[in-house]
Coordinates of C-alpha atoms in Angstrom, one line a residue:
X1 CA 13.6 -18.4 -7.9
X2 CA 10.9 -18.8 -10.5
X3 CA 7.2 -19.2 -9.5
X4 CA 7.6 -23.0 -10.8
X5 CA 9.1 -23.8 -7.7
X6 CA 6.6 -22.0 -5.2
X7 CA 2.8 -23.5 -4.5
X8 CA 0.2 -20.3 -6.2
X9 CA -2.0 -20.2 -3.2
X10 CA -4.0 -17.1 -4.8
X11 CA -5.1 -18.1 -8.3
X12 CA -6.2 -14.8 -9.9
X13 CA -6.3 -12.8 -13.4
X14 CA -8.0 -16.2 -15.2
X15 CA -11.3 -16.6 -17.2
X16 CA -13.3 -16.1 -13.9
X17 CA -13.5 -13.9 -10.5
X18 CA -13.0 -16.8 -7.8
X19 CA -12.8 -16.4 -4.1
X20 CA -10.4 -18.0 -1.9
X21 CA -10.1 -18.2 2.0
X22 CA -6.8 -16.9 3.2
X23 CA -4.4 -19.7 3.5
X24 CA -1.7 -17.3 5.6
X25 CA -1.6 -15.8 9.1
X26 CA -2.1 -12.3 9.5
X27 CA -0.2 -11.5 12.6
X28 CA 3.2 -13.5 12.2
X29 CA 4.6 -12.7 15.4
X30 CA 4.4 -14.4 18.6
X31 CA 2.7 -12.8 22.0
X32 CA 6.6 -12.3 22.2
X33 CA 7.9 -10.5 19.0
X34 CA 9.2 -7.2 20.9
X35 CA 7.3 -4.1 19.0
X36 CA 5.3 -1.2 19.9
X37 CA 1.7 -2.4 19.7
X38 CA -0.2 -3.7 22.7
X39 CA -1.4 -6.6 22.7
X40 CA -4.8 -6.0 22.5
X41 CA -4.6 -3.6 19.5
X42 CA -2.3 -6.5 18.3
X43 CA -5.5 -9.0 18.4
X44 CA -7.7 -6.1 17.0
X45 CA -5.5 -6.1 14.0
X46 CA -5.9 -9.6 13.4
X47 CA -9.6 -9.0 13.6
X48 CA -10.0 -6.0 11.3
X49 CA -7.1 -5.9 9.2
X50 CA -6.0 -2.2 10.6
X51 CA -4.9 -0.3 13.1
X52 CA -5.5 3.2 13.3
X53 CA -2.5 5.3 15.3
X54 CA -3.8 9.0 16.3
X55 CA -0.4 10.7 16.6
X56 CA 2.4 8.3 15.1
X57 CA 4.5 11.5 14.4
X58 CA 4.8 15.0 16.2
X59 CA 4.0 18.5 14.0
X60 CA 7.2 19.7 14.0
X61 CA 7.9 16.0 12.3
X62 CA 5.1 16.6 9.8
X63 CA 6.0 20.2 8.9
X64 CA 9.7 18.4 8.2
X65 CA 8.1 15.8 5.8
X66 CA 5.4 18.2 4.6
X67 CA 8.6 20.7 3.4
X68 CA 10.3 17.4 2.0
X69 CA 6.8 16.2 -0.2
X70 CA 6.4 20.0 -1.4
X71 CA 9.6 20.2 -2.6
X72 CA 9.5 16.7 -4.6
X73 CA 6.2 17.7 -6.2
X74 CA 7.3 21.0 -7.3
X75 CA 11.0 19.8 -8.3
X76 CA 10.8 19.9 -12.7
X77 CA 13.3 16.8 -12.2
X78 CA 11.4 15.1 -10.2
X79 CA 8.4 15.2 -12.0
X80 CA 9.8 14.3 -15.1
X81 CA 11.2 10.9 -13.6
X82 CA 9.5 8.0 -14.5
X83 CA 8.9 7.8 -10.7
X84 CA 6.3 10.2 -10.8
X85 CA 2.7 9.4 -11.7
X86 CA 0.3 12.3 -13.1
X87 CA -3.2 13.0 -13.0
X88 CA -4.6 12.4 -16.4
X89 CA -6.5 15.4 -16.1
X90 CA -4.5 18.2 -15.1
X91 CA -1.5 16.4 -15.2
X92 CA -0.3 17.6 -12.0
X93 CA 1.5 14.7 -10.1
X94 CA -0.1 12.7 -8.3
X95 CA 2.5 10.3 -6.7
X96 CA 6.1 10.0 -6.5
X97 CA 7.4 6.3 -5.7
X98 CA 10.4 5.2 -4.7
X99 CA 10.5 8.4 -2.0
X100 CA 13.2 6.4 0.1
X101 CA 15.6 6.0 -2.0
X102 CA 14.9 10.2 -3.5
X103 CA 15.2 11.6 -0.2
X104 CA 17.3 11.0 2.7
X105 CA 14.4 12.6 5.1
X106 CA 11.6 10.3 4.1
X107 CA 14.5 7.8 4.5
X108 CA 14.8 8.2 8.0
X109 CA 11.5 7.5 7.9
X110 CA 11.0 4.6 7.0
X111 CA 14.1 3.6 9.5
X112 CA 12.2 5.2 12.3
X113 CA 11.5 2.8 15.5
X114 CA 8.0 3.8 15.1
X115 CA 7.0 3.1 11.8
X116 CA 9.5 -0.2 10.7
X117 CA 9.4 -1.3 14.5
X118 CA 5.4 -1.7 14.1
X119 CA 6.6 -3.7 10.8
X120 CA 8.6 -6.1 12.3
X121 CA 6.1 -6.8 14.8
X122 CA 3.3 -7.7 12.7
X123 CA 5.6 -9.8 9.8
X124 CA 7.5 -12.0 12.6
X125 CA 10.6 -11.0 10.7
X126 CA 13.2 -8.4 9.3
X127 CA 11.3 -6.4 6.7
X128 CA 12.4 -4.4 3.7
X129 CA 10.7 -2.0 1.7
X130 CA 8.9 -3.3 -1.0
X131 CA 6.7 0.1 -2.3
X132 CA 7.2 3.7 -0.8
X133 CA 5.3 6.6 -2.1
X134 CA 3.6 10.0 -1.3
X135 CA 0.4 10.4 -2.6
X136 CA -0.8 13.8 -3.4
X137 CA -4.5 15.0 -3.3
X138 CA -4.9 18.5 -4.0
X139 CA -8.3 19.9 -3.8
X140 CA -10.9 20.1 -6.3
X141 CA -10.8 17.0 -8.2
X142 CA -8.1 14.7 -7.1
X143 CA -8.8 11.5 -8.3
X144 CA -9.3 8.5 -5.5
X145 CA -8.2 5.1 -6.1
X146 CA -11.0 2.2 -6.8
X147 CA -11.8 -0.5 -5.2
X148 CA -8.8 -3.5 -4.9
X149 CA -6.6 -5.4 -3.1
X150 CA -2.9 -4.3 -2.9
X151 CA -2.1 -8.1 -2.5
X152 CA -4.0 -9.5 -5.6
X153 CA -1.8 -6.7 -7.6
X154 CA 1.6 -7.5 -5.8
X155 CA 1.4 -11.8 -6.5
X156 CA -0.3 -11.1 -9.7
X157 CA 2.3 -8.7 -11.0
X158 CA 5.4 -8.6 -8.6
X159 CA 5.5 -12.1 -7.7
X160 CA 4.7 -11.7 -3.9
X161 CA 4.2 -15.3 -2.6
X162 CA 2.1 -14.8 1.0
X163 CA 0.2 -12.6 2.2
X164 CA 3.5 -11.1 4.9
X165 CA 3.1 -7.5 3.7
X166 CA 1.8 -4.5 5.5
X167 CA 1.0 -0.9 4.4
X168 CA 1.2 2.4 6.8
X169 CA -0.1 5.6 5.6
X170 CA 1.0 8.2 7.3
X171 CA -1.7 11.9 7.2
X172 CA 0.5 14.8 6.1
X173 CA -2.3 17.4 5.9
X174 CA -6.0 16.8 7.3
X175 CA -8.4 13.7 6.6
X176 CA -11.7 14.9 6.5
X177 CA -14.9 12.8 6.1
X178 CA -15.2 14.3 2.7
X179 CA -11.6 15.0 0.9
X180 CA -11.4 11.7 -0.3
X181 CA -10.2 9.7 2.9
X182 CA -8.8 6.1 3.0
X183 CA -11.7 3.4 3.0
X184 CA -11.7 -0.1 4.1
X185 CA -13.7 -3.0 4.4
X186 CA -13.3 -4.6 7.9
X187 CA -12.0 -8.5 7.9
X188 CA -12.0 -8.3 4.4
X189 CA -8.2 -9.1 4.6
X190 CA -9.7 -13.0 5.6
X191 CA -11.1 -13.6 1.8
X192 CA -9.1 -13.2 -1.1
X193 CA -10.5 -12.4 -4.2
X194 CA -8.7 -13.3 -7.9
X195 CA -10.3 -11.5 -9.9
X196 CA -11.3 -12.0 -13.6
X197 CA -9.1 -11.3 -17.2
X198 CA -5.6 -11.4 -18.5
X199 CA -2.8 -8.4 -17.3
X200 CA -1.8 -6.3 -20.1
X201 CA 1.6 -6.3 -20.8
X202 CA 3.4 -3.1 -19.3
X203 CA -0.3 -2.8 -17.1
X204 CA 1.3 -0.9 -14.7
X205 CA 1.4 2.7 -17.2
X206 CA -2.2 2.5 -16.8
X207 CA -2.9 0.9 -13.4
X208 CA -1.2 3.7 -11.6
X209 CA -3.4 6.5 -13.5
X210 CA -6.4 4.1 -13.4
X211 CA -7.1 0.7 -12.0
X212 CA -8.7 -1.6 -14.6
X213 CA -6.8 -5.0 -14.6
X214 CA -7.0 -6.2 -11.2
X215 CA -10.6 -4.6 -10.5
X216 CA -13.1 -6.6 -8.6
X217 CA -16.5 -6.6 -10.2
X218 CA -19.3 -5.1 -8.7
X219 CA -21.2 -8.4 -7.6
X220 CA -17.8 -9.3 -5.6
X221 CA -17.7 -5.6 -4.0
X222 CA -21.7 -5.6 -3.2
X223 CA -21.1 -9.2 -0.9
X224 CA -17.9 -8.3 0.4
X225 CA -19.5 -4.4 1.9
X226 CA -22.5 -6.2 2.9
X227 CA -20.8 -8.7 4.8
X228 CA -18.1 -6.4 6.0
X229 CA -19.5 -2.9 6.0
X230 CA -17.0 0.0 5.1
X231 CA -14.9 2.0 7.5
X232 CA -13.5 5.5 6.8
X233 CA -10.4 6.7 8.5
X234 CA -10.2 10.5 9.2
X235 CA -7.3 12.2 11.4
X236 CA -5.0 15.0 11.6
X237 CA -1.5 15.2 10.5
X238 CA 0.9 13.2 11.7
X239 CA -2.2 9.9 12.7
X240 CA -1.5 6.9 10.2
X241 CA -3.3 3.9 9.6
X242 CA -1.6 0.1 9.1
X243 CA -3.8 -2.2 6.8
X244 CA -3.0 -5.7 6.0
X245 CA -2.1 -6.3 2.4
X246 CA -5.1 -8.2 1.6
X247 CA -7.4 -5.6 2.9
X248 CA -10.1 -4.4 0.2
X249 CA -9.8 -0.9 0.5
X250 CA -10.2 2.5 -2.0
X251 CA -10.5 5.9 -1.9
X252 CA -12.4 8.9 -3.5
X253 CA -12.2 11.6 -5.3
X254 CA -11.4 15.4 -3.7
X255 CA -13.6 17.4 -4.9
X256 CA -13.4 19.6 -1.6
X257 CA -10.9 23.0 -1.7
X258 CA -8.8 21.0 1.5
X259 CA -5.9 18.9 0.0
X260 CA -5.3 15.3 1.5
X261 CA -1.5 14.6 0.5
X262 CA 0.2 11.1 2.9
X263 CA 3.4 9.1 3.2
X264 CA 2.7 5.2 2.0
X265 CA 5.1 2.8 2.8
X266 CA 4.9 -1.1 2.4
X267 CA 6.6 -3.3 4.0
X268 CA 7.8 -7.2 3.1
X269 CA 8.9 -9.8 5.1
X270 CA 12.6 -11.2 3.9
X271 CA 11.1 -14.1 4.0
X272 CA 8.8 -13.5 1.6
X273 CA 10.8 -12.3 -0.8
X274 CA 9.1 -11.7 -4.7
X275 CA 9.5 -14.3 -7.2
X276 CA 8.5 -14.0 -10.7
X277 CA 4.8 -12.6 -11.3
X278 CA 2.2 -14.9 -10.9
X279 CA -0.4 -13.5 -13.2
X280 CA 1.8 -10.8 -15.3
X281 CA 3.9 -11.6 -18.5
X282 CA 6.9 -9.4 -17.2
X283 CA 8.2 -8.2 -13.7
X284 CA 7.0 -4.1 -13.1
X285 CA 10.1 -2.0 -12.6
X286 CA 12.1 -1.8 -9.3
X287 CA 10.9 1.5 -8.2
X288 CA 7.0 -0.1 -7.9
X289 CA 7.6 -3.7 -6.7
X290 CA 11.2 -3.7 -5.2
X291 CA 13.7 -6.5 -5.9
X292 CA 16.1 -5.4 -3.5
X293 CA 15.4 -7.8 -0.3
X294 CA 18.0 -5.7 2.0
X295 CA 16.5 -5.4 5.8
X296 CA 15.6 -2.0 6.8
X297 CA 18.6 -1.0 9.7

């Protein structure tokens, strides 16, 4: 399927920054799609654009995927795979994608009840994996991610039609207040906002190191936070947080001695299946934007 044949909802990457009311649902399950939310968390979701879960996994379960993300970081194969993403500075990785198909224990993961169940609930659908990653924040001076939404990225460059995608990060170590903790700006996921200027070819060699293409401008991110405000999620190990793709959401540098490392998975509906980019001149590779559409069993 080429993206000739499928309706651009989200214009974005042209001459100008436009904003567009969302033209999708954001809970696509009915009061009857069996899952593990409650109801009224489900409606809060819908609202906010997160969900925030204190104690999705156990510690002995977090000391089991700590061990796991250790070993990955510290593997020299591993972080010579083009999987792996570096800080430019030190040039110590700072994510490894792709972490279910790597390992068999963040595999199970992603299979887990509690995590794809939650998924399923929210999409209206089977889901499969379209993005999996751990993210690593050691302390002093991990860089944080800017400003953007993982949806304008995904139909600009992977093709992503809708907006049937959710994102769970799951706390390995600690959130603090101040070691550079997930941000997000509350009903934000409502508005979408296309943001300004052609995508480099290959963009993603650089996006992952350092947003540029796909970055809103700073007029666009003073009205969204003033009409939104900004949340911060903290939490131990083992709390996660579900965001809705379209949420605008960043996160900032560690500069603190406490390291902030998570699990990120994204999940896609089937039936929303990636076509070719929207707002990209090629496809990015298979282990960022997945092409595989096989349900997650």
């Amino acid at each position: 399927m080429t993206t000739a044949t499928v309706k651009d909802l989200y214009p974005t990457r042209g001459t100008t920054e436009v904003t567009v009311p969302r033209q999708d649902p954001v809970v696509w399950g009915s009061p009857r799609t069996p899952g593990p939310i409650a109801t009224a968390d489900l409606q809060a979701y819908e609202r906010d654009g997160f969900l925030a879960v204190d104690q999705l996994i156990g510690p002995a379960e977090v000391e089991i995927y700590r061990q796991e993300l250790d070993r990955l970081v510290t593997d020299p194969a591993i972080r010579f795979d083009e999987r792996s993403i570096v800080e430019p500075s030190s040039q110590e990785i700072r994510s490894v994608f792709e972490v279910h198909r790597i390992s068999e224990v963040f595999a199970g993961l992603v299979r887990d009840e509690r995590v794809v169940g939650r998924a399923r609930q929210i999409l209206g659908s089977d889901v499969y994996v379209h993005q999996s990653r751990i993210n690593v924040k050691p302390g002093f001076g991990a860089s944080g991610f800017y400003w953007h939404s993982d949806f304008e990225t995904w139909h600009a460059e992977d093709g992503l039609p809708n907006m049937r995608t959710v994102s769970v990060s799951i706390a390995l170590t600690e959130n603090h207040d101040t070691n550079g903790g997930l941000m997000i700006m509350p009903g934000s996921h409502k508005t979408f906002l296309g943001c300004a200027g052609e995508t480099p070819r290959d963009n993603y060699k650089k996006s992952l190191q350092m947003q540029d293409a796909g970055t809103p401008s700073d007029e666009a991110l003073n009205e969204l936070a003033g009409e939104y405000g900004i949340k911060l999620f903290t939490g131990g190990p083992g709390s996660a947080t579900w965001f809705d793709c379209n949420c605008m959401h960043g996160s900032g540098d560690n500069i603190t001695p406490f390291p902030r490392s998570n699990v990120f998975i994204v999940f896609n509906s089937v039936e929303n299946a990636a076509v070719e980019p929207f707002a990209a001149p090629v496809r990015r590779p298979e282990f960022i934007g997945a092409r595989d559409f096989t349900p997650v069993r």
